[in-house]
Amino acid sequence: MRKFISVFAAILFCPFVFSQTIVVKDPQIEKMVKEVSADSLKSYITKLVSFGTRNTLSTQTDPKRGIAAARQWVLSRFNEFAKQSGGRLTAFIDTTTLQKDGRRVDTTLLLGNVVATLKGTDPGDDRIFIISGHLDNMRTSVMDRTGDAPGADDDGSGTAAVMECARIMCKNSFPATIIFVAVSGEEQGLLGSTYMAEKAKKENRNIEAVLNNDIMGSNNSSETNNVNNNKVRIFSEGLSVLDTGRTLANVRQLGLENDGKTRQLARYVKETGERYVDNLEVVMVYRNDRFLRGGDHTPYVQRGYAAIRITEMNENYYHQHQDVRIENGIQYGDLPEFIDFEYLRKNTCLNLCNLANLAKSPSMPQEVRVETRRLTNFTNLNWKLPKSGKVKGYYVLMRETTSAFWQKKFFTTDTKMDLPYSKDNYFFAVQSVSEDGNESLAVVPTPAGR
Ligand SMILES: [Zn+2]
């Protein structure tokens, strides 16, 4: 109560603070977020588990069991959703043939990612936003391709989120393109995502963000009795592989090691997610992934794209990569009964609102510069119009150098801003804003004259 009064007093007596914290939501995104259904997510996971195993090496001839049957079913769902899309959602299985690799592939293998593309409505906008989950799974042994492997959480949860976002979003239109993908071969060594990221790089595709969802539907941990369905983790790396040579020297000199493009994406996802999803705190973890683990965002990160991993707050290792069995009174196995579908609903909403806000936004402002050619106690920023999209204006973001998150936000319709704060003491960035208030990713200024 005391907290409530103090917040109320701050709003009453300090209109400046109020104007800083007011959040305007886009009604179209709010409506889509409300459509995300725990029942729908449960139905997808139930069906995915019914394929017995989805190990990448499993049968590809059985119509009811194994990875091929599972990917055909995901494709059929995408095609069903596409009927509501006015011809903009198209889906196919993108296949490649892999040879034995002496590691986790012991046979010639037809690998297939199920890819659904919701084409953007602006022909001048080449941006692509990707949501990814992995369809394949594993038992205790990753090479065991015959025994049952339910894979409800790893990664039925991520695959279900991808499908639910496709179902809802394809009924709406966005200037930029969104790709919904259920990849294969994750457990065999990130094979499907590596294939996809490499192809995108070769084709020079403008992927601005990848949201990789892997293990995001269970709310408790194996050893500590922690239970939490109000928090979700985002793993992101600070520097980009592209930060080398002169760029790296710049990063070091300006203290930008916490402002690489993937970290900016993580910050954006947190802010947007907490705006649209009630009772969900997005916890940023400053590393690419957990110890001993990998994920499908990594092949993108390694090629210089902004890509994050979204994962539940607590992990239960009795239920991951385990043969289904009872041992010493403990139920092992990745079973649907261990999924908290309300938690998975919120984590799906987190993806949806971010994809929608990004795909509705104008592209990022170009050539963002901070004036550093003379000594002043001001900050003078300027930039150029984004390449695509209708711009209502721009947000200039500001935070102290020790702060993880943006603390102040200034709006302008101009392409420059002069602020009475010293550039030496703060970080700044600029976002383009659409008519509906959708923000682009943030661009950190480079010093003018360099
Ligand atoms: Zn996984």
Short mmCIF file of C-alpha atoms and ligand atoms in Angstrom, two decimals:
data_model
loop_
_atom_site.label_atom_id
_atom_site.label_comp_id
_atom_site.label_asym_id
_atom_site.label_seq_id
_atom_site.Cartn_x
_atom_site.Cartn_y
_atom_site.Cartn_z
CA MET A 1 0.00 0.00 0.00
CA ARG A 2 2.81 2.36 0.97
CA LYS A 3 4.45 1.62 -2.36
CA PHE A 4 1.23 2.39 -4.19
CA ILE A 5 0.86 5.76 -2.40
CA SER A 6 4.41 6.76 -3.16
CA VAL A 7 3.99 5.93 -6.85
CA PHE A 8 0.70 7.82 -6.86
CA ALA A 9 2.36 10.81 -5.18
CA ALA A 10 5.15 10.75 -7.72
CA ILE A 11 2.60 10.89 -10.53
CA LEU A 12 0.63 13.69 -8.83
CA PHE A 13 3.50 15.91 -7.87
CA CYS A 14 6.00 15.18 -10.53
CA PRO A 15 4.42 15.36 -13.97
CA PHE A 16 7.90 15.14 -15.53
CA VAL A 17 8.41 11.65 -14.10
CA PHE A 18 4.92 10.67 -15.20
CA SER A 19 5.56 11.80 -18.74
CA GLN A 20 8.72 9.69 -18.75
CA THR A 21 7.02 6.49 -17.66
CA ILE A 22 3.71 6.60 -19.50
CA VAL A 23 3.47 3.69 -21.89
CA VAL A 24 1.28 3.71 -24.95
CA LYS A 25 0.28 0.32 -26.27
CA ASP A 26 -0.59 -0.45 -29.87
CA PRO A 27 -4.20 -1.79 -29.82
CA GLN A 28 -3.48 -4.14 -32.73
CA ILE A 29 -0.65 -5.78 -30.76
CA GLU A 30 -2.74 -5.90 -27.59
CA LYS A 31 -5.47 -7.71 -29.50
CA MET A 32 -3.05 -10.29 -30.93
CA VAL A 33 -1.47 -10.88 -27.51
CA LYS A 34 -4.94 -11.61 -26.08
CA GLU A 35 -5.47 -14.25 -28.75
CA VAL A 36 -2.56 -16.40 -27.55
CA SER A 37 -4.20 -19.46 -26.02
CA ALA A 38 -2.85 -21.91 -23.45
CA ASP A 39 -5.28 -24.53 -24.83
CA SER A 40 -3.98 -24.05 -28.32
CA LEU A 41 -0.37 -24.45 -27.11
CA LYS A 42 -1.37 -27.58 -25.20
CA SER A 43 -2.98 -29.09 -28.30
CA TYR A 44 0.23 -28.57 -30.33
CA ILE A 45 2.43 -30.16 -27.67
CA THR A 46 0.06 -33.10 -27.22
CA LYS A 47 0.22 -33.74 -30.95
CA LEU A 48 4.02 -33.33 -31.11
CA VAL A 49 4.47 -35.85 -28.29
CA SER A 50 2.18 -38.30 -30.13
CA PHE A 51 4.88 -38.82 -32.78
CA GLY A 52 6.72 -40.99 -30.24
CA THR A 53 10.14 -39.63 -31.05
CA ARG A 54 11.27 -36.64 -33.09
CA ASN A 55 14.94 -37.56 -33.01
CA THR A 56 16.53 -36.20 -36.19
CA LEU A 57 17.84 -39.69 -37.01
CA SER A 58 14.44 -41.35 -36.51
CA THR A 59 12.31 -42.95 -39.22
CA GLN A 60 11.36 -40.86 -42.24
CA THR A 61 9.00 -43.43 -43.76
CA ASP A 62 6.47 -43.98 -40.97
CA PRO A 63 3.47 -41.66 -41.45
CA LYS A 64 2.73 -41.54 -37.71
CA ARG A 65 6.05 -41.76 -35.93
CA GLY A 66 9.34 -39.89 -36.16
CA ILE A 67 10.74 -36.60 -37.37
CA ALA A 68 9.35 -36.69 -40.92
CA ALA A 69 5.78 -37.31 -39.77
CA ALA A 70 6.15 -34.50 -37.22
CA ARG A 71 7.43 -32.00 -39.76
CA GLN A 72 4.67 -32.91 -42.22
CA TRP A 73 2.15 -32.19 -39.49
CA VAL A 74 3.72 -28.81 -38.65
CA LEU A 75 3.67 -27.97 -42.36
CA SER A 76 -0.02 -28.94 -42.57
CA ARG A 77 -0.80 -26.62 -39.66
CA PHE A 78 1.09 -23.73 -41.28
CA ASN A 79 -0.83 -24.37 -44.51
CA GLU A 80 -4.09 -24.37 -42.59
CA PHE A 81 -3.22 -21.04 -40.90
CA ALA A 82 -2.21 -19.62 -44.30
CA LYS A 83 -5.83 -19.74 -45.46
CA GLN A 84 -6.46 -16.73 -43.19
CA SER A 85 -3.48 -14.76 -44.49
CA GLY A 86 -4.73 -13.49 -47.83
CA GLY A 87 -1.97 -15.37 -49.60
CA ARG A 88 0.87 -13.78 -47.61
CA LEU A 89 1.84 -16.81 -45.49
CA THR A 90 3.58 -19.56 -47.44
CA ALA A 91 5.20 -22.64 -45.96
CA PHE A 92 7.53 -25.40 -47.11
CA ILE A 93 10.05 -27.88 -45.79
CA ASP A 94 13.53 -26.65 -46.57
CA THR A 95 15.65 -29.77 -46.92
CA THR A 96 19.33 -30.51 -47.26
CA THR A 97 21.23 -33.79 -47.33
CA LEU A 98 23.99 -34.25 -44.78
CA GLN A 99 26.72 -36.87 -44.74
CA LYS A 100 28.08 -38.77 -41.73
CA ASP A 101 30.05 -36.34 -39.59
CA GLY A 102 31.71 -38.78 -37.16
CA ARG A 103 29.96 -37.03 -34.29
CA ARG A 104 26.17 -37.07 -33.99
CA VAL A 105 25.27 -38.00 -37.55
CA ASP A 106 26.11 -41.62 -38.39
CA THR A 107 24.24 -41.96 -41.68
CA THR A 108 23.35 -39.98 -44.79
CA LEU A 109 20.58 -37.76 -43.53
CA LEU A 110 17.77 -35.77 -45.09
CA LEU A 111 17.40 -32.78 -42.80
CA GLY A 112 14.31 -30.58 -42.99
CA ASN A 113 13.34 -27.26 -41.43
CA VAL A 114 9.67 -26.31 -41.57
CA VAL A 115 9.64 -22.69 -42.67
CA ALA A 116 6.61 -20.39 -42.89
CA THR A 117 7.15 -16.91 -44.29
CA LEU A 118 4.71 -14.06 -43.69
CA LYS A 119 5.67 -11.68 -46.45
CA GLY A 120 5.88 -8.01 -45.56
CA THR A 121 3.50 -5.59 -47.27
CA ASP A 122 6.14 -2.94 -48.06
CA PRO A 123 8.13 -3.95 -51.16
CA GLY A 124 10.80 -1.43 -50.16
CA ASP A 125 11.31 -3.08 -46.76
CA ASP A 126 13.78 -5.98 -46.90
CA ARG A 127 13.91 -6.63 -43.14
CA ILE A 128 13.32 -10.13 -41.81
CA PHE A 129 12.44 -11.10 -38.23
CA ILE A 130 12.71 -14.76 -37.27
CA ILE A 131 11.08 -16.78 -34.51
CA SER A 132 12.63 -20.21 -34.10
CA GLY A 133 12.05 -23.40 -32.10
CA HIS A 134 13.44 -26.89 -32.66
CA LEU A 135 11.19 -29.73 -33.65
CA ASP A 136 13.69 -32.50 -32.97
CA ASN A 137 14.43 -33.98 -29.55
CA MET A 138 16.47 -36.65 -27.81
CA ARG A 139 16.52 -39.39 -25.18
CA THR A 140 19.39 -39.88 -22.76
CA SER A 141 21.49 -40.90 -25.76
CA VAL A 142 21.29 -38.47 -28.67
CA MET A 143 21.96 -41.39 -31.03
CA ASP A 144 18.93 -43.39 -29.77
CA ARG A 145 16.50 -42.94 -32.65
CA THR A 146 13.92 -45.61 -31.87
CA GLY A 147 12.78 -45.32 -28.24
CA ASP A 148 10.12 -42.88 -27.07
CA ALA A 149 11.24 -39.29 -26.55
CA PRO A 150 8.32 -36.98 -25.71
CA GLY A 151 10.23 -33.68 -25.93
CA ALA A 152 7.31 -31.69 -24.53
CA ASP A 153 9.45 -28.85 -23.18
CA ASP A 154 12.65 -29.40 -25.21
CA ASP A 155 11.56 -28.21 -27.55
CA GLY A 156 7.85 -28.82 -27.94
CA SER A 157 7.43 -25.57 -26.01
CA GLY A 158 9.43 -23.50 -28.51
CA THR A 159 7.83 -25.20 -31.52
CA ALA A 160 4.36 -24.59 -30.07
CA ALA A 161 5.19 -20.90 -29.54
CA VAL A 162 6.33 -20.60 -33.16
CA MET A 163 3.10 -22.20 -34.40
CA GLU A 164 0.85 -20.10 -32.17
CA CYS A 165 2.53 -16.87 -33.29
CA ALA A 166 2.08 -17.94 -36.94
CA ARG A 167 -1.60 -18.75 -36.37
CA ILE A 168 -2.36 -15.33 -34.92
CA MET A 169 0.03 -13.08 -36.79
CA CYS A 170 -0.75 -14.32 -40.31
CA LYS A 171 -4.22 -12.78 -40.01
CA ASN A 172 -2.49 -9.38 -39.69
CA SER A 173 -0.20 -7.54 -42.05
CA PHE A 174 3.20 -6.02 -41.34
CA PRO A 175 5.52 -3.93 -43.54
CA ALA A 176 8.49 -6.24 -42.80
CA THR A 177 8.71 -10.02 -43.27
CA ILE A 178 8.39 -12.52 -40.41
CA ILE A 179 9.70 -16.08 -40.65
CA PHE A 180 8.33 -18.80 -38.37
CA VAL A 181 10.58 -21.83 -38.28
CA ALA A 182 10.65 -25.25 -36.62
CA VAL A 183 14.18 -26.49 -37.26
CA SER A 184 15.59 -30.02 -37.08
CA GLY A 185 18.98 -31.30 -36.02
CA GLU A 186 19.40 -29.05 -32.97
CA GLU A 187 20.33 -31.91 -30.68
CA GLN A 188 22.58 -33.36 -33.40
CA GLY A 189 24.70 -30.17 -33.37
CA LEU A 190 22.58 -27.13 -34.38
CA LEU A 191 22.40 -28.55 -37.90
CA GLY A 192 19.12 -27.04 -39.08
CA SER A 193 19.82 -23.54 -37.80
CA THR A 194 23.38 -23.64 -39.17
CA TYR A 195 21.99 -24.56 -42.59
CA MET A 196 19.45 -21.74 -42.39
CA ALA A 197 21.83 -19.08 -41.09
CA GLU A 198 24.51 -19.97 -43.64
CA LYS A 199 22.01 -19.80 -46.48
CA ALA A 200 20.74 -16.41 -45.26
CA LYS A 201 24.29 -15.09 -45.08
CA LYS A 202 25.11 -16.30 -48.61
CA GLU A 203 21.94 -14.69 -49.94
CA ASN A 204 22.77 -11.52 -48.02
CA ARG A 205 19.36 -11.47 -46.35
CA ASN A 206 18.64 -8.62 -44.01
CA ILE A 207 17.78 -10.52 -40.82
CA GLU A 208 17.45 -7.91 -38.07
CA ALA A 209 16.48 -10.18 -35.20
CA VAL A 210 16.23 -13.86 -34.31
CA LEU A 211 14.19 -14.95 -31.30
CA ASN A 212 15.18 -18.51 -30.49
CA ASN A 213 12.83 -20.30 -28.12
CA ASP A 214 14.20 -23.40 -26.47
CA ILE A 215 12.91 -24.92 -23.20
CA MET A 216 10.40 -22.32 -22.09
CA GLY A 217 7.34 -24.06 -20.68
CA SER A 218 8.31 -25.54 -17.32
CA ASN A 219 8.32 -23.52 -14.13
CA ASN A 220 10.49 -25.43 -11.64
CA SER A 221 14.04 -26.63 -11.09
CA SER A 222 15.27 -30.10 -10.31
CA GLU A 223 17.50 -29.53 -7.29
CA THR A 224 16.37 -26.37 -5.52
CA ASN A 225 12.56 -26.47 -5.30
CA ASN A 226 12.46 -23.10 -7.04
CA VAL A 227 9.11 -22.53 -8.73
CA ASN A 228 8.52 -19.47 -10.84
CA ASN A 229 6.23 -18.70 -13.73
CA ASN A 230 6.64 -14.93 -13.60
CA LYS A 231 10.17 -14.75 -14.94
CA VAL A 232 11.83 -15.77 -18.16
CA ARG A 233 15.48 -15.54 -19.19
CA ILE A 234 17.00 -13.99 -22.27
CA PHE A 235 20.56 -14.95 -23.10
CA SER A 236 22.49 -12.50 -25.24
CA GLU A 237 26.12 -11.87 -26.02
CA GLY A 238 27.60 -8.40 -25.61
CA LEU A 239 30.02 -8.07 -28.49
CA SER A 240 29.39 -9.13 -32.05
CA VAL A 241 31.81 -11.27 -34.05
CA LEU A 242 31.88 -8.33 -36.42
CA ASP A 243 33.43 -6.19 -33.68
CA THR A 244 37.01 -6.61 -34.79
CA GLY A 245 39.90 -4.35 -35.68
CA ARG A 246 39.03 -0.69 -35.73
CA THR A 247 35.44 -1.34 -34.64
CA LEU A 248 36.69 -3.20 -31.57
CA ALA A 249 39.07 -0.35 -30.74
CA ASN A 250 36.07 1.96 -30.90
CA VAL A 251 34.03 -0.31 -28.63
CA ARG A 252 36.86 -0.32 -26.07
CA GLN A 253 37.44 3.39 -26.19
CA LEU A 254 33.76 4.31 -25.90
CA GLY A 255 32.85 1.58 -23.39
CA LEU A 256 30.30 0.00 -25.73
CA GLU A 257 30.90 -3.60 -24.68
CA ASN A 258 27.32 -3.80 -23.37
CA ASP A 259 25.79 -2.27 -26.51
CA GLY A 260 26.39 -4.79 -29.29
CA LYS A 261 23.47 -5.48 -31.61
CA THR A 262 22.39 -8.68 -29.84
CA ARG A 263 22.46 -6.99 -26.43
CA GLN A 264 20.41 -4.12 -27.88
CA LEU A 265 17.90 -6.66 -29.13
CA ALA A 266 17.71 -8.28 -25.69
CA ARG A 267 17.08 -4.89 -24.08
CA TYR A 268 14.37 -4.18 -26.64
CA VAL A 269 12.70 -7.55 -26.06
CA LYS A 270 12.66 -6.96 -22.31
CA GLU A 271 11.15 -3.51 -22.58
CA THR A 272 8.53 -4.44 -25.18
CA GLY A 273 7.70 -7.74 -23.48
CA GLU A 274 7.09 -6.15 -20.10
CA ARG A 275 4.92 -3.51 -21.79
CA TYR A 276 2.52 -6.02 -23.32
CA VAL A 277 2.67 -9.14 -21.12
CA ASP A 278 1.27 -8.90 -17.59
CA ASN A 279 3.06 -10.65 -14.74
CA LEU A 280 6.16 -11.50 -16.69
CA GLU A 281 9.60 -10.21 -15.79
CA VAL A 282 12.21 -10.61 -18.50
CA VAL A 283 15.58 -11.36 -16.93
CA MET A 284 18.55 -10.52 -19.11
CA VAL A 285 21.53 -12.82 -18.76
CA TYR A 286 24.76 -11.37 -20.09
CA ARG A 287 26.07 -14.43 -21.90
CA ASN A 288 25.28 -16.23 -25.12
CA ASP A 289 24.05 -19.44 -23.49
CA ARG A 290 24.22 -21.63 -20.39
CA PHE A 291 27.25 -23.71 -19.43
CA LEU A 292 27.68 -26.88 -21.48
CA ARG A 293 24.74 -25.99 -23.70
CA GLY A 294 24.08 -24.59 -27.16
CA GLY A 295 21.12 -23.26 -29.07
CA ASP A 296 19.85 -22.31 -32.49
CA HIS A 297 20.54 -18.60 -32.03
CA THR A 298 24.29 -19.30 -32.02
CA PRO A 299 24.78 -20.00 -35.77
CA TYR A 300 23.19 -16.58 -36.40
CA VAL A 301 25.29 -14.87 -33.74
CA GLN A 302 28.41 -16.41 -35.28
CA ARG A 303 27.51 -14.83 -38.61
CA GLY A 304 27.00 -11.38 -37.15
CA TYR A 305 23.21 -11.35 -36.79
CA ALA A 306 21.38 -10.20 -33.66
CA ALA A 307 20.00 -13.37 -32.08
CA ILE A 308 18.89 -14.21 -28.55
CA ARG A 309 17.86 -17.29 -26.63
CA ILE A 310 14.59 -17.30 -24.65
CA THR A 311 14.51 -19.96 -21.91
CA GLU A 312 12.53 -20.66 -18.74
CA MET A 313 13.79 -19.25 -15.44
CA ASN A 314 14.42 -22.61 -13.79
CA GLU A 315 15.38 -25.81 -15.53
CA ASN A 316 14.45 -29.29 -14.42
CA TYR A 317 17.17 -31.72 -15.51
CA TYR A 318 15.06 -34.75 -14.55
CA HIS A 319 12.93 -33.84 -17.55
CA GLN A 320 15.54 -32.90 -20.15
CA HIS A 321 17.37 -35.40 -22.34
CA GLN A 322 16.14 -38.27 -20.18
CA ASP A 323 14.61 -41.64 -21.00
CA VAL A 324 11.12 -41.81 -19.52
CA ARG A 325 11.42 -43.87 -16.33
CA ILE A 326 10.92 -43.83 -12.58
CA GLU A 327 14.09 -44.11 -10.52
CA ASN A 328 14.30 -43.76 -6.74
CA GLY A 329 10.75 -42.40 -6.80
CA ILE A 330 11.61 -39.66 -9.32
CA GLN A 331 9.78 -39.44 -12.63
CA TYR A 332 12.27 -38.78 -15.42
CA GLY A 333 11.39 -37.71 -18.96
CA ASP A 334 10.22 -34.64 -20.87
CA LEU A 335 6.49 -35.26 -20.41
CA PRO A 336 3.59 -32.87 -21.15
CA GLU A 337 2.40 -33.12 -17.53
CA PHE A 338 5.40 -31.01 -16.50
CA ILE A 339 4.46 -28.07 -18.72
CA ASP A 340 2.87 -25.00 -17.16
CA PHE A 341 0.73 -23.90 -20.11
CA GLU A 342 -0.13 -20.54 -18.57
CA TYR A 343 3.61 -19.82 -18.30
CA LEU A 344 4.13 -20.96 -21.88
CA ARG A 345 1.27 -18.67 -22.93
CA LYS A 346 3.05 -15.66 -21.41
CA ASN A 347 6.36 -16.59 -23.02
CA THR A 348 4.61 -16.94 -26.38
CA CYS A 349 3.05 -13.49 -25.88
CA LEU A 350 6.57 -12.16 -25.25
CA ASN A 351 7.60 -13.37 -28.70
CA LEU A 352 4.47 -12.18 -30.43
CA CYS A 353 4.49 -8.61 -29.13
CA ASN A 354 8.16 -8.21 -30.01
CA LEU A 355 7.85 -9.63 -33.52
CA ALA A 356 4.81 -7.44 -34.15
CA ASN A 357 6.38 -4.28 -32.75
CA LEU A 358 9.55 -4.84 -34.78
CA ALA A 359 7.76 -5.74 -38.01
CA LYS A 360 5.41 -2.74 -37.72
CA SER A 361 8.20 -0.28 -36.98
CA PRO A 362 10.05 1.76 -39.58
CA SER A 363 13.58 0.56 -40.17
CA MET A 364 16.37 1.94 -37.99
CA PRO A 365 17.52 5.55 -38.41
CA GLN A 366 20.65 5.76 -40.56
CA GLU A 367 24.00 7.39 -39.97
CA VAL A 368 23.34 8.22 -36.32
CA ARG A 369 26.14 10.51 -35.13
CA VAL A 370 27.15 12.24 -31.94
CA GLU A 371 29.12 15.48 -32.30
CA THR A 372 32.51 15.10 -30.62
CA ARG A 373 34.67 17.56 -32.51
CA ARG A 374 34.65 20.22 -29.81
CA LEU A 375 34.61 20.19 -26.04
CA THR A 376 31.13 20.87 -24.64
CA ASN A 377 28.97 19.68 -21.80
CA PHE A 378 26.12 18.96 -24.22
CA THR A 379 25.14 16.07 -26.40
CA ASN A 380 24.37 16.88 -30.02
CA LEU A 381 22.95 14.00 -32.02
CA ASN A 382 21.88 13.82 -35.64
CA TRP A 383 20.78 11.08 -38.01
CA LYS A 384 19.21 10.36 -41.38
CA LEU A 385 15.80 8.98 -42.29
CA PRO A 386 15.34 5.22 -42.16
CA LYS A 387 15.51 3.26 -45.41
CA SER A 388 11.89 2.14 -45.18
CA GLY A 389 8.69 2.84 -43.32
CA LYS A 390 6.57 5.85 -42.37
CA VAL A 391 8.09 7.74 -39.48
CA LYS A 392 6.12 9.70 -36.89
CA GLY A 393 9.33 10.67 -35.12
CA TYR A 394 12.27 9.33 -33.13
CA TYR A 395 13.08 8.38 -29.58
CA VAL A 396 16.45 9.35 -28.21
CA LEU A 397 17.27 6.90 -25.42
CA MET A 398 19.63 7.69 -22.60
CA ARG A 399 21.11 5.86 -19.65
CA GLU A 400 23.98 6.17 -17.21
CA THR A 401 27.05 4.17 -18.18
CA THR A 402 26.49 1.79 -15.25
CA SER A 403 22.81 1.20 -15.99
CA ALA A 404 21.66 -1.96 -17.74
CA PHE A 405 18.48 -0.39 -19.13
CA TRP A 406 17.47 2.85 -20.83
CA GLN A 407 16.41 5.39 -18.20
CA LYS A 408 15.12 8.35 -20.18
CA LYS A 409 13.40 8.65 -23.49
CA PHE A 410 12.98 11.87 -25.52
CA PHE A 411 10.68 12.20 -28.53
CA THR A 412 11.31 14.42 -31.56
CA THR A 413 9.95 14.73 -35.08
CA ASP A 414 13.29 16.24 -36.17
CA THR A 415 16.41 14.35 -37.30
CA LYS A 416 18.60 15.88 -34.63
CA MET A 417 18.49 16.57 -30.93
CA ASP A 418 20.55 18.70 -28.57
CA LEU A 419 20.47 17.57 -24.96
CA PRO A 420 21.76 19.36 -21.86
CA TYR A 421 23.52 16.20 -20.66
CA SER A 422 27.18 15.49 -21.17
CA LYS A 423 27.91 12.78 -23.76
CA ASP A 424 30.84 11.81 -21.53
CA ASN A 425 28.52 10.61 -18.76
CA TYR A 426 25.76 8.70 -20.57
CA PHE A 427 25.04 6.24 -23.32
CA PHE A 428 22.64 7.29 -26.06
CA ALA A 429 20.78 5.56 -28.87
CA VAL A 430 18.10 6.51 -31.40
CA GLN A 431 15.01 4.61 -32.55
CA SER A 432 12.59 5.34 -35.41
CA VAL A 433 8.93 5.39 -34.35
CA SER A 434 5.89 4.59 -36.51
CA GLU A 435 2.50 6.32 -36.49
CA ASP A 436 1.22 3.58 -34.14
CA GLY A 437 4.19 4.03 -31.79
CA ASN A 438 6.17 0.95 -32.84
CA GLU A 439 9.89 1.45 -32.28
CA SER A 440 12.74 0.17 -34.42
CA LEU A 441 15.78 -1.40 -32.81
CA ALA A 442 18.04 1.21 -31.19
CA VAL A 443 21.11 2.56 -32.98
CA VAL A 444 24.11 3.69 -30.94
CA PRO A 445 25.68 6.84 -32.43
CA THR A 446 29.17 6.85 -33.81
CA PRO A 447 31.33 9.90 -33.11
CA ALA A 448 31.08 12.45 -35.92
CA GLY A 449 34.30 12.96 -37.85
CA ARG A 450 35.57 9.38 -37.53
ZN ZN B 1 16.55 -27.69 -26.90
#
